[in-house]
mmCIF file of C-alpha atoms and ligand atoms in Angstrom:
data_model
loop_
_atom_site.group_PDB
_atom_site.id
_atom_site.type_symbol
_atom_site.label_atom_id
_atom_site.label_comp_id
_atom_site.label_asym_id
_atom_site.label_seq_id
_atom_site.Cartn_x
_atom_site.Cartn_y
_atom_site.Cartn_z
ATOM 1 C CA MET H 1 27.017 52.935 -53.683
ATOM 2 C CA LEU H 2 23.344 53.739 -54.057
ATOM 3 C CA THR H 3 21.698 55.740 -51.281
ATOM 4 C CA PRO H 4 20.173 55.294 -48.819
ATOM 5 C CA TYR H 5 22.453 52.690 -47.250
ATOM 6 C CA ILE H 6 24.075 51.838 -43.922
ATOM 7 C CA LEU H 7 27.857 51.894 -43.685
ATOM 8 C CA ILE H 8 29.513 50.137 -40.762
ATOM 9 C CA ASP H 9 33.057 50.962 -39.739
ATOM 10 C CA GLU H 10 34.756 47.758 -38.600
ATOM 11 C CA ALA H 11 37.510 49.571 -36.699
ATOM 12 C CA LYS H 12 34.897 51.365 -34.567
ATOM 13 C CA VAL H 13 32.941 48.109 -34.135
ATOM 14 C CA ARG H 14 36.047 46.335 -32.845
ATOM 15 C CA SER H 15 36.856 49.170 -30.489
ATOM 16 C CA ASN H 16 33.281 49.147 -29.077
ATOM 17 C CA ILE H 17 33.372 45.359 -28.654
ATOM 18 C CA GLU H 18 36.740 45.512 -26.916
ATOM 19 C CA LYS H 19 35.610 48.199 -24.449
ATOM 20 C CA MET H 20 32.510 46.246 -23.375
ATOM 21 C CA GLN H 21 34.470 43.000 -23.180
ATOM 22 C CA LYS H 22 36.840 44.749 -20.749
ATOM 23 C CA VAL H 23 33.865 45.770 -18.566
ATOM 24 C CA ALA H 24 32.935 42.089 -18.273
ATOM 25 C CA ASP H 25 36.498 40.786 -17.935
ATOM 26 C CA ASN H 26 37.399 43.299 -15.208
ATOM 27 C CA LYS H 27 34.582 41.921 -13.057
ATOM 28 C CA GLU H 28 35.055 38.307 -14.237
ATOM 29 C CA LEU H 29 31.554 38.256 -15.707
ATOM 30 C CA GLN H 30 30.184 36.626 -18.831
ATOM 31 C CA LEU H 31 29.302 38.986 -21.669
ATOM 32 C CA ARG H 32 26.376 37.643 -23.701
ATOM 33 C CA PRO H 33 25.650 40.431 -26.228
ATOM 34 C CA HIS H 34 22.153 40.878 -27.598
ATOM 35 C CA ILE H 35 22.457 40.422 -31.376
ATOM 36 C CA LYS H 36 19.120 42.104 -32.162
ATOM 37 C CA THR H 37 21.243 45.198 -32.811
ATOM 38 C CA HIS H 38 23.099 43.812 -35.840
ATOM 39 C CA LYS H 39 21.364 40.501 -36.717
ATOM 40 C CA MET H 40 24.547 39.379 -38.494
ATOM 41 C CA PRO H 41 26.363 36.098 -37.774
ATOM 42 C CA TYR H 42 29.641 37.737 -38.845
ATOM 43 C CA LEU H 43 29.410 40.267 -36.009
ATOM 44 C CA ALA H 44 28.129 37.714 -33.482
ATOM 45 C CA LYS H 45 31.230 35.632 -34.220
ATOM 46 C CA LEU H 46 33.438 38.709 -33.858
ATOM 47 C CA GLN H 47 31.912 39.360 -30.409
ATOM 48 C CA GLN H 48 32.704 35.761 -29.459
ATOM 49 C CA GLU H 49 36.263 36.109 -30.794
ATOM 50 C CA TYR H 50 36.787 38.974 -28.336
ATOM 51 C CA GLY H 51 35.516 36.814 -25.467
ATOM 52 C CA ALA H 52 31.711 36.842 -25.419
ATOM 53 C CA SER H 53 30.473 33.598 -23.875
ATOM 54 C CA GLY H 54 27.532 33.316 -26.241
ATOM 55 C CA ILE H 55 24.761 35.498 -27.624
ATOM 56 C CA THR H 56 21.298 36.706 -26.638
ATOM 57 C CA VAL H 57 18.428 36.776 -29.129
ATOM 58 C CA ALA H 58 14.854 38.039 -28.883
ATOM 59 C CA LYS H 59 13.331 35.719 -31.432
ATOM 60 C CA LEU H 60 13.234 32.000 -32.068
ATOM 61 C CA SER H 61 13.935 32.630 -35.764
ATOM 62 C CA GLU H 62 17.012 34.712 -34.871
ATOM 63 C CA ALA H 63 18.270 31.719 -32.888
ATOM 64 C CA GLN H 64 17.724 29.507 -35.945
ATOM 65 C CA VAL H 65 19.698 31.867 -38.208
ATOM 66 C CA MET H 66 22.579 32.121 -35.731
ATOM 67 C CA LEU H 67 22.660 28.358 -35.130
ATOM 68 C CA ALA H 68 22.677 27.674 -38.875
ATOM 69 C CA ASN H 69 25.760 29.906 -39.022
ATOM 70 C CA GLY H 70 27.633 27.967 -36.351
ATOM 71 C CA ILE H 71 26.807 29.957 -33.206
ATOM 72 C CA LYS H 72 26.074 27.341 -30.593
ATOM 73 C CA ASN H 73 25.621 29.156 -27.296
ATOM 74 C CA ILE H 74 22.338 31.055 -27.351
ATOM 75 C CA PHE H 75 19.984 32.611 -24.815
ATOM 76 C CA LEU H 76 16.494 33.311 -26.151
ATOM 77 C CA ALA H 77 15.402 36.116 -23.806
ATOM 78 C CA TYR H 78 11.726 36.019 -24.637
ATOM 79 C CA PRO H 79 8.723 34.073 -23.345
ATOM 80 C CA ILE H 80 7.687 31.119 -25.510
ATOM 81 C CA VAL H 81 4.069 30.142 -24.911
ATOM 82 C CA THR H 82 2.837 28.074 -27.858
ATOM 83 C CA LYS H 83 3.168 24.346 -28.605
ATOM 84 C CA GLU H 84 4.297 25.012 -32.174
ATOM 85 C CA LYS H 85 7.237 27.124 -31.006
ATOM 86 C CA ALA H 86 8.057 24.772 -28.131
ATOM 87 C CA GLU H 87 8.553 21.996 -30.684
ATOM 88 C CA LEU H 88 11.012 24.154 -32.614
ATOM 89 C CA ILE H 89 12.777 24.930 -29.324
ATOM 90 C CA LYS H 90 13.317 21.197 -28.870
ATOM 91 C CA ASP H 91 15.172 21.019 -32.232
ATOM 92 C CA ILE H 92 17.370 24.018 -31.388
ATOM 93 C CA ASN H 93 18.166 22.536 -27.972
ATOM 94 C CA GLU H 94 19.346 19.301 -29.604
ATOM 95 C CA GLN H 95 21.661 21.132 -32.013
ATOM 96 C CA ALA H 96 23.064 23.847 -29.736
ATOM 97 C CA ASP H 97 25.847 23.340 -27.197
ATOM 98 C CA THR H 98 24.036 25.641 -24.765
ATOM 99 C CA PHE H 99 20.505 26.858 -25.287
ATOM 100 C CA ILE H 100 18.568 28.762 -22.637
ATOM 101 C CA VAL H 101 15.038 30.117 -22.912
ATOM 102 C CA GLY H 102 13.306 32.864 -20.922
ATOM 103 C CA VAL H 103 10.134 32.076 -19.042
ATOM 104 C CA ASP H 104 7.818 34.281 -17.006
ATOM 105 C CA SER H 105 4.657 32.213 -16.528
ATOM 106 C CA LEU H 106 3.675 28.745 -15.454
ATOM 107 C CA ILE H 107 1.720 28.365 -18.712
ATOM 108 C CA GLY H 108 4.905 29.118 -20.666
ATOM 109 C CA ALA H 109 6.999 26.763 -18.520
ATOM 110 C CA LYS H 110 4.484 23.924 -18.912
ATOM 111 C CA THR H 111 4.307 24.499 -22.672
ATOM 112 C CA LEU H 112 8.099 24.274 -22.929
ATOM 113 C CA ASN H 113 8.133 21.215 -20.692
ATOM 114 C CA ALA H 114 5.555 19.456 -22.886
ATOM 115 C CA GLY H 115 7.430 20.448 -26.056
ATOM 116 C CA MET H 116 10.566 18.764 -24.697
ATOM 117 C CA THR H 117 8.904 15.381 -24.203
ATOM 118 C CA GLY H 118 11.244 12.618 -25.369
ATOM 119 C CA ALA H 119 14.238 14.972 -25.674
ATOM 120 C CA ASP H 120 17.756 13.700 -24.954
ATOM 121 C CA LYS H 121 18.635 16.650 -22.738
ATOM 122 C CA LYS H 122 16.740 18.996 -20.471
ATOM 123 C CA LEU H 123 16.010 22.553 -21.596
ATOM 124 C CA LYS H 124 17.687 25.243 -19.517
ATOM 125 C CA VAL H 125 15.373 28.115 -18.584
ATOM 126 C CA ARG H 126 15.789 31.473 -16.871
ATOM 127 C CA ILE H 127 12.970 33.280 -15.128
ATOM 128 C CA GLU H 128 12.482 36.829 -16.362
ATOM 129 C CA ILE H 129 12.109 39.393 -13.593
ATOM 130 C CA ASP H 130 10.392 42.756 -14.036
ATOM 131 C CA SER H 131 12.811 45.190 -12.415
ATOM 132 C CA GLY H 132 10.835 48.328 -13.253
ATOM 133 C CA LEU H 133 10.234 48.440 -17.014
ATOM 134 C CA ASN H 134 6.738 46.995 -16.579
ATOM 135 C CA ARG H 135 7.063 44.848 -19.692
ATOM 136 C CA THR H 136 7.465 41.058 -19.515
ATOM 137 C CA GLY H 137 8.813 39.426 -16.369
ATOM 138 C CA VAL H 138 7.367 38.526 -12.996
ATOM 139 C CA THR H 139 7.838 40.877 -10.095
ATOM 140 C CA LYS H 140 10.337 39.763 -7.474
ATOM 141 C CA ASP H 141 7.631 38.772 -4.971
ATOM 142 C CA LYS H 142 6.160 36.243 -7.438
ATOM 143 C CA ALA H 143 9.479 34.790 -8.586
ATOM 144 C CA VAL H 144 10.037 32.294 -5.774
ATOM 145 C CA SER H 145 6.646 30.621 -6.216
ATOM 146 C CA LEU H 146 7.158 30.386 -10.007
ATOM 147 C CA ALA H 147 10.632 28.916 -9.433
ATOM 148 C CA LYS H 148 9.166 26.303 -7.076
ATOM 149 C CA GLU H 149 6.734 25.218 -9.823
ATOM 150 C CA ILE H 150 9.411 25.177 -12.530
ATOM 151 C CA VAL H 151 11.792 22.924 -10.612
ATOM 152 C CA GLN H 152 9.015 20.309 -10.499
ATOM 153 C CA LEU H 153 8.891 20.099 -14.327
ATOM 154 C CA GLU H 154 10.909 17.064 -15.443
ATOM 155 C CA ASN H 155 12.172 18.366 -18.796
ATOM 156 C CA LEU H 156 13.339 21.795 -17.595
ATOM 157 C CA GLU H 157 16.403 22.915 -15.647
ATOM 158 C CA LEU H 158 16.137 26.284 -13.885
ATOM 159 C CA GLU H 159 19.503 27.787 -14.844
ATOM 160 C CA GLY H 160 19.042 31.371 -13.700
ATOM 161 C CA ILE H 161 17.186 34.658 -13.605
ATOM 162 C CA PHE H 162 17.397 37.640 -15.942
ATOM 163 C CA THR H 163 16.044 41.138 -16.254
ATOM 164 C CA PHE H 164 16.055 44.040 -18.672
ATOM 165 C CA LYS H 165 15.072 47.562 -17.770
ATOM 166 C CA GLY H 166 17.500 49.941 -19.429
ATOM 167 C CA ALA H 167 17.757 53.426 -17.958
ATOM 168 C CA VAL H 168 14.965 53.198 -15.398
ATOM 169 C CA TYR H 169 15.141 53.993 -11.684
ATOM 170 C CA LYS H 170 12.255 53.453 -9.264
ATOM 171 C CA GLY H 171 10.009 52.712 -12.248
ATOM 172 C CA GLU H 172 10.741 56.004 -14.065
ATOM 173 C CA SER H 173 13.073 56.792 -17.001
ATOM 174 C CA THR H 174 16.301 58.314 -15.766
ATOM 175 C CA LEU H 175 19.663 59.656 -16.847
ATOM 176 C CA ASP H 176 21.245 58.390 -13.633
ATOM 177 C CA LEU H 177 22.863 55.201 -14.880
ATOM 178 C CA GLU H 178 24.703 54.615 -11.588
ATOM 179 C CA LYS H 179 21.480 54.366 -9.627
ATOM 180 C CA SER H 180 19.682 52.507 -12.390
ATOM 181 C CA GLY H 181 22.370 49.819 -12.758
ATOM 182 C CA GLU H 182 22.847 49.474 -9.013
ATOM 183 C CA GLU H 183 19.107 48.996 -8.473
ATOM 184 C CA GLU H 184 18.962 46.374 -11.233
ATOM 185 C CA GLY H 185 21.931 44.341 -10.012
ATOM 186 C CA SER H 186 20.970 44.510 -6.322
ATOM 187 C CA LEU H 187 17.392 43.412 -6.928
ATOM 188 C CA MET H 188 18.557 40.380 -8.882
ATOM 189 C CA VAL H 189 21.325 39.357 -6.491
ATOM 190 C CA GLY H 190 18.848 39.712 -3.601
ATOM 191 C CA LEU H 191 16.454 37.416 -5.436
ATOM 192 C CA LYS H 192 19.142 34.799 -6.004
ATOM 193 C CA ARG H 193 19.707 34.822 -2.234
ATOM 194 C CA GLU H 194 15.993 34.439 -1.583
ATOM 195 C CA LEU H 195 15.772 31.497 -3.981
ATOM 196 C CA ALA H 196 18.705 29.845 -2.194
ATOM 197 C CA GLU H 197 16.923 30.318 1.153
ATOM 198 C CA ASN H 198 14.051 28.396 -0.417
ATOM 199 C CA GLY H 199 16.330 25.556 -1.492
ATOM 200 C CA ILE H 200 16.637 26.636 -5.142
ATOM 201 C CA ASP H 201 20.182 27.240 -6.375
ATOM 202 C CA ILE H 202 20.689 28.972 -9.688
ATOM 203 C CA ALA H 203 23.839 29.509 -11.725
ATOM 204 C CA SER H 204 23.140 32.766 -13.571
ATOM 205 C CA VAL H 205 22.131 36.283 -12.620
ATOM 206 C CA SER H 206 21.889 38.043 -15.979
ATOM 207 C CA VAL H 207 21.375 41.803 -16.235
ATOM 208 C CA GLY H 208 22.291 44.869 -18.202
ATOM 209 C CA SER H 209 21.616 46.926 -21.256
ATOM 210 C CA SER H 210 24.024 49.254 -23.033
ATOM 211 C CA PRO H 211 23.199 52.066 -20.579
ATOM 212 C CA THR H 212 23.386 49.909 -17.429
ATOM 213 C CA ALA H 213 25.863 47.111 -18.262
ATOM 214 C CA LYS H 214 28.800 48.873 -16.638
ATOM 215 C CA THR H 215 27.042 50.001 -13.477
ATOM 216 C CA ALA H 216 25.064 46.773 -12.948
ATOM 217 C CA ALA H 217 28.333 44.845 -13.423
ATOM 218 C CA ASN H 218 29.635 46.530 -10.253
ATOM 219 C CA VAL H 219 27.113 44.648 -8.116
ATOM 220 C CA GLN H 220 28.749 41.606 -6.552
ATOM 221 C CA GLY H 221 26.840 38.439 -7.438
ATOM 222 C CA VAL H 222 25.851 39.439 -10.972
ATOM 223 C CA THR H 223 27.225 36.761 -13.341
ATOM 224 C CA GLU H 224 26.386 38.057 -16.815
ATOM 225 C CA ILE H 225 25.715 41.269 -18.760
ATOM 226 C CA ARG H 226 23.708 41.432 -22.008
ATOM 227 C CA PRO H 227 24.138 44.805 -23.756
ATOM 228 C CA GLY H 228 23.348 44.993 -27.475
ATOM 229 C CA THR H 229 23.442 48.537 -28.851
ATOM 230 C CA TYR H 230 27.023 49.166 -27.671
ATOM 231 C CA ILE H 231 28.436 47.397 -30.750
ATOM 232 C CA PHE H 232 27.315 50.289 -33.002
ATOM 233 C CA ASN H 233 26.079 52.987 -30.574
ATOM 234 C CA ASP H 234 23.489 55.525 -31.717
ATOM 235 C CA ALA H 235 22.117 58.993 -30.951
ATOM 236 C CA MET H 236 20.602 57.698 -27.677
ATOM 237 C CA GLN H 237 23.942 56.391 -26.413
ATOM 238 C CA VAL H 238 25.608 59.712 -27.344
ATOM 239 C CA LYS H 239 22.974 61.633 -25.357
ATOM 240 C CA PHE H 240 23.408 59.300 -22.367
ATOM 241 C CA GLY H 241 27.094 60.267 -22.462
ATOM 242 C CA LEU H 242 28.096 56.632 -22.993
ATOM 243 C CA CYS H 243 30.074 57.390 -26.140
ATOM 244 C CA ASP H 244 31.140 60.153 -28.513
ATOM 245 C CA ILE H 245 29.777 60.736 -32.001
ATOM 246 C CA ASP H 246 33.028 59.274 -33.265
ATOM 247 C CA ASP H 247 32.239 55.942 -31.547
ATOM 248 C CA CYS H 248 29.051 55.486 -33.604
ATOM 249 C CA ALA H 249 30.011 52.677 -35.948
ATOM 250 C CA ALA H 250 26.878 52.457 -38.117
ATOM 251 C CA ARG H 251 25.600 55.432 -40.051
ATOM 252 C CA VAL H 252 22.959 55.945 -42.709
ATOM 253 C CA PHE H 253 24.058 57.744 -45.867
ATOM 254 C CA ALA H 254 21.351 59.554 -47.846
ATOM 255 C CA THR H 255 21.241 61.959 -50.804
ATOM 256 C CA VAL H 256 19.704 65.423 -50.752
ATOM 257 C CA VAL H 257 16.965 65.259 -53.401
ATOM 258 C CA GLY H 258 15.364 68.663 -52.729
ATOM 259 C CA LYS H 259 16.328 72.054 -51.260
ATOM 260 C CA TYR H 260 13.669 74.562 -50.156
ATOM 261 C CA ASP H 261 13.527 77.811 -48.122
ATOM 262 C CA ASP H 262 13.839 76.170 -44.715
ATOM 263 C CA HIS H 263 14.445 72.478 -45.337
ATOM 264 C CA LEU H 264 16.174 69.778 -47.331
ATOM 265 C CA VAL H 265 14.611 66.484 -48.347
ATOM 266 C CA ILE H 266 16.726 63.304 -48.348
ATOM 267 C CA ASP H 267 15.992 60.003 -50.079
ATOM 268 C CA GLY H 268 15.263 58.067 -46.887
ATOM 269 C CA GLY H 269 12.260 58.236 -44.578
ATOM 270 C CA SER H 270 10.518 55.839 -42.228
ATOM 271 C CA LYS H 271 11.418 52.834 -44.423
ATOM 272 C CA THR H 272 15.100 53.699 -43.933
ATOM 273 C CA PHE H 273 15.261 55.120 -40.375
ATOM 274 C CA ALA H 274 13.540 53.717 -37.300
ATOM 275 C CA THR H 275 10.825 55.919 -35.850
ATOM 276 C CA ASP H 276 10.340 54.100 -32.533
ATOM 277 C CA VAL H 277 12.509 56.552 -30.585
ATOM 278 C CA GLN H 278 10.863 59.920 -31.065
ATOM 279 C CA PRO H 279 12.492 63.312 -30.519
ATOM 280 C CA GLY H 280 11.590 65.516 -27.580
ATOM 281 C CA HIS H 281 10.750 62.846 -25.019
ATOM 282 C CA ALA H 282 12.152 62.840 -21.489
ATOM 283 C CA PRO H 283 14.650 62.000 -20.206
ATOM 284 C CA LEU H 284 16.822 62.167 -23.352
ATOM 285 C CA ASN H 285 14.927 64.918 -25.222
ATOM 286 C CA LEU H 286 16.616 64.002 -28.489
ATOM 287 C CA LYS H 287 16.758 66.683 -31.156
ATOM 288 C CA GLY H 288 15.189 65.167 -34.276
ATOM 289 C CA PHE H 289 15.368 61.581 -35.533
ATOM 290 C CA GLY H 290 19.144 61.420 -35.697
ATOM 291 C CA ILE H 291 22.411 63.327 -35.691
ATOM 292 C CA VAL H 292 23.300 64.821 -39.091
ATOM 293 C CA VAL H 293 27.068 64.464 -38.817
ATOM 294 C CA GLY H 294 28.957 67.726 -39.361
ATOM 295 C CA HIS H 295 25.764 69.784 -39.723
ATOM 296 C CA SER H 296 24.572 70.757 -36.261
ATOM 297 C CA ASN H 297 22.344 73.444 -37.853
ATOM 298 C CA LEU H 298 20.182 70.699 -39.432
ATOM 299 C CA THR H 299 17.328 69.025 -37.527
ATOM 300 C CA PHE H 300 16.011 65.733 -38.838
ATOM 301 C CA ALA H 301 12.490 66.907 -38.069
ATOM 302 C CA ARG H 302 10.086 64.545 -39.815
ATOM 303 C CA MET H 303 9.664 61.647 -42.189
ATOM 304 C CA ASN H 304 7.288 60.114 -44.656
ATOM 305 C CA GLU H 305 7.978 56.648 -45.976
ATOM 306 C CA GLU H 306 10.628 57.690 -48.517
ATOM 307 C CA HIS H 307 11.227 61.341 -47.597
ATOM 308 C CA GLY H 308 13.285 62.639 -44.707
ATOM 309 C CA VAL H 309 12.990 66.336 -43.867
ATOM 310 C CA LEU H 310 16.069 68.155 -42.527
ATOM 311 C CA GLU H 311 15.079 71.632 -41.309
ATOM 312 C CA PHE H 312 17.442 74.606 -41.078
ATOM 313 C CA ASN H 313 17.357 78.222 -40.004
ATOM 314 C CA GLY H 314 19.161 80.734 -42.185
ATOM 315 C CA ASP H 315 21.798 79.395 -44.566
ATOM 316 C CA CYS H 316 22.526 75.811 -45.518
ATOM 317 C CA ASP H 317 25.645 74.914 -47.496
ATOM 318 C CA LEU H 318 24.293 71.567 -48.734
ATOM 319 C CA GLU H 319 22.933 71.307 -52.259
ATOM 320 C CA ILE H 320 20.835 68.856 -54.243
ATOM 321 C CA GLY H 321 22.945 65.758 -54.916
ATOM 322 C CA ASP H 322 25.081 66.080 -51.758
ATOM 323 C CA VAL H 323 25.251 63.060 -49.456
ATOM 324 C CA VAL H 324 24.581 63.372 -45.719
ATOM 325 C CA GLU H 325 25.651 61.005 -42.961
ATOM 326 C CA ILE H 326 23.137 60.363 -40.179
ATOM 327 C CA ILE H 327 23.445 58.570 -36.845
ATOM 328 C CA PRO H 328 19.907 57.352 -36.146
ATOM 329 C CA ASN H 329 18.261 57.694 -32.746
ATOM 330 C CA HIS H 330 17.860 53.905 -32.569
ATOM 331 C CA ILE H 331 20.282 51.840 -34.607
ATOM 332 C CA CYS H 332 18.792 48.389 -33.801
ATOM 333 C CA SER H 333 15.412 48.953 -35.402
ATOM 334 C CA THR H 334 17.096 50.917 -38.228
ATOM 335 C CA VAL H 335 19.333 47.965 -39.179
ATOM 336 C CA ASN H 336 16.263 45.714 -39.233
ATOM 337 C CA LEU H 337 14.882 47.822 -42.115
ATOM 338 C CA HIS H 338 17.833 47.005 -44.406
ATOM 339 C CA ASN H 339 18.488 43.756 -46.308
ATOM 340 C CA ASP H 340 22.203 44.484 -46.563
ATOM 341 C CA VAL H 341 24.729 46.848 -45.055
ATOM 342 C CA TYR H 342 28.148 47.942 -46.254
ATOM 343 C CA LEU H 343 31.122 47.162 -44.077
ATOM 344 C CA LYS H 344 34.316 49.217 -44.204
ATOM 345 C CA THR H 345 36.970 46.648 -43.311
ATOM 346 C CA LEU H 346 40.201 47.362 -41.456
ATOM 347 C CA ASP H 347 42.104 47.676 -44.739
ATOM 348 C CA GLY H 348 39.606 50.195 -46.093
ATOM 349 C CA GLU H 349 37.804 47.813 -48.434
ATOM 350 C CA ILE H 350 34.002 48.148 -48.699
ATOM 351 C CA LYS H 351 32.134 44.817 -48.498
ATOM 352 C CA LYS H 352 28.410 44.166 -48.758
ATOM 353 C CA GLU H 353 27.136 42.094 -45.810
ATOM 354 C CA LYS H 354 23.689 40.504 -45.556
ATOM 355 C CA VAL H 355 21.643 41.285 -42.449
ATOM 356 C CA ALA H 356 20.872 37.585 -42.211
ATOM 357 C CA ALA H 357 18.283 37.689 -39.423
ATOM 358 C CA ARG H 358 16.646 40.904 -40.628
ATOM 359 C CA GLY H 359 12.868 40.598 -40.592
ATOM 360 C CA HIS H 360 13.067 37.237 -38.795
ATOM 361 C CA LEU H 361 10.253 37.989 -36.434
ATOM 362 C CA TYR H 362 8.744 34.746 -35.146
HETATM 363 C C1 PLP A 1 16.084 41.232 -22.901
HETATM 364 C C2 PLP A 1 17.072 42.232 -23.393
HETATM 365 N N1 PLP A 1 18.361 42.093 -23.047
HETATM 366 C C3 PLP A 1 19.302 42.954 -23.483
HETATM 367 C C4 PLP A 1 18.979 44.031 -24.292
HETATM 368 C C5 PLP A 1 20.070 44.951 -24.778
HETATM 369 O O1 PLP A 1 19.924 46.279 -24.404
HETATM 370 P P1 PLP A 1 20.569 47.496 -25.222
HETATM 371 O O2 PLP A 1 19.974 47.491 -26.572
HETATM 372 O O3 PLP A 1 20.235 48.696 -24.426
HETATM 373 O O4 PLP A 1 22.005 47.257 -25.277
HETATM 374 C C6 PLP A 1 17.631 44.224 -24.653
HETATM 375 C C7 PLP A 1 17.241 45.355 -25.502
HETATM 376 O O5 PLP A 1 16.140 45.525 -25.921
HETATM 377 C C8 PLP A 1 16.649 43.284 -24.207
HETATM 378 O O6 PLP A 1 15.355 43.422 -24.535
#
């Protein structure tokens, strides 16, 4: 196989899927994994085989790819605000068994409502709540008034509320996943209660990321968790203590193309490895851009487009032509850089698999 490439270990994937499915099953919750991590219908179907109720996507075009591959229960957890996209949403809604779209503004809701004119069935929507990440989502105090407006729109059905914040507590990054998950779940369950007091009943309270799925699932009243990264894991999940290095199912293999006094150069840089999760930032303070498996003396210190620099102190037993195995800091945005990945199947066969929704960004 020609480096650099990603190799995925199916046995580890299955074990990761099974563990998260148990988290949901133990609490009788739906698991709706975010497929932005792998972008592959094959793995989305595997997650459903193990019991996932459906999938979450970030992009309209990811929903189209998954639907075209037979996945019919999809939550698009992203605000849609243009007429052109709302018209495409109408088509997906007709073809899917269940299709739900995120909304966090009245403009967005009205755009979706107009796009659904003449449709056979209503479009289910969930209001996105900002639970501390300060990204999209309305704050809790604005949610009831938005909900009251949405329920007036004839082509929409307010199905639920959702939030994403990851490892954040009281608005700050944290390593305390107990507190973070508890805060997330409680805020959302409290909001469901408040909506009910205002005469608005919703079915779903959807929360959770890979770091907080387990702890948010403990909050009574949560109905769904949406982790994504857990299927592969990465250097961030290892540092959070959520998994061991051995549980990381997707690794990048690269060849040493140069050896110098204090560093090696490998044949993969920022076009091979994601750079969005930088080393040395609190609270994780990751060492380098990934874990060089079996070589704790190497630090993946920097990258150019096609060069990765692995620094060492003292001796290094790797030579030009050797292949290294790296667990990237962030596997989701790393996978999105690759057209294909290799999959090591349960019987040890190596199969090439297309990352079908890779680069599908609208
Ligand atoms: C809306 C939403 N839900 C779920 C997830 C999954 O979180 P994680 O990748 O930590 O598993 C994300 C991740 O970005 C997200 O944006």
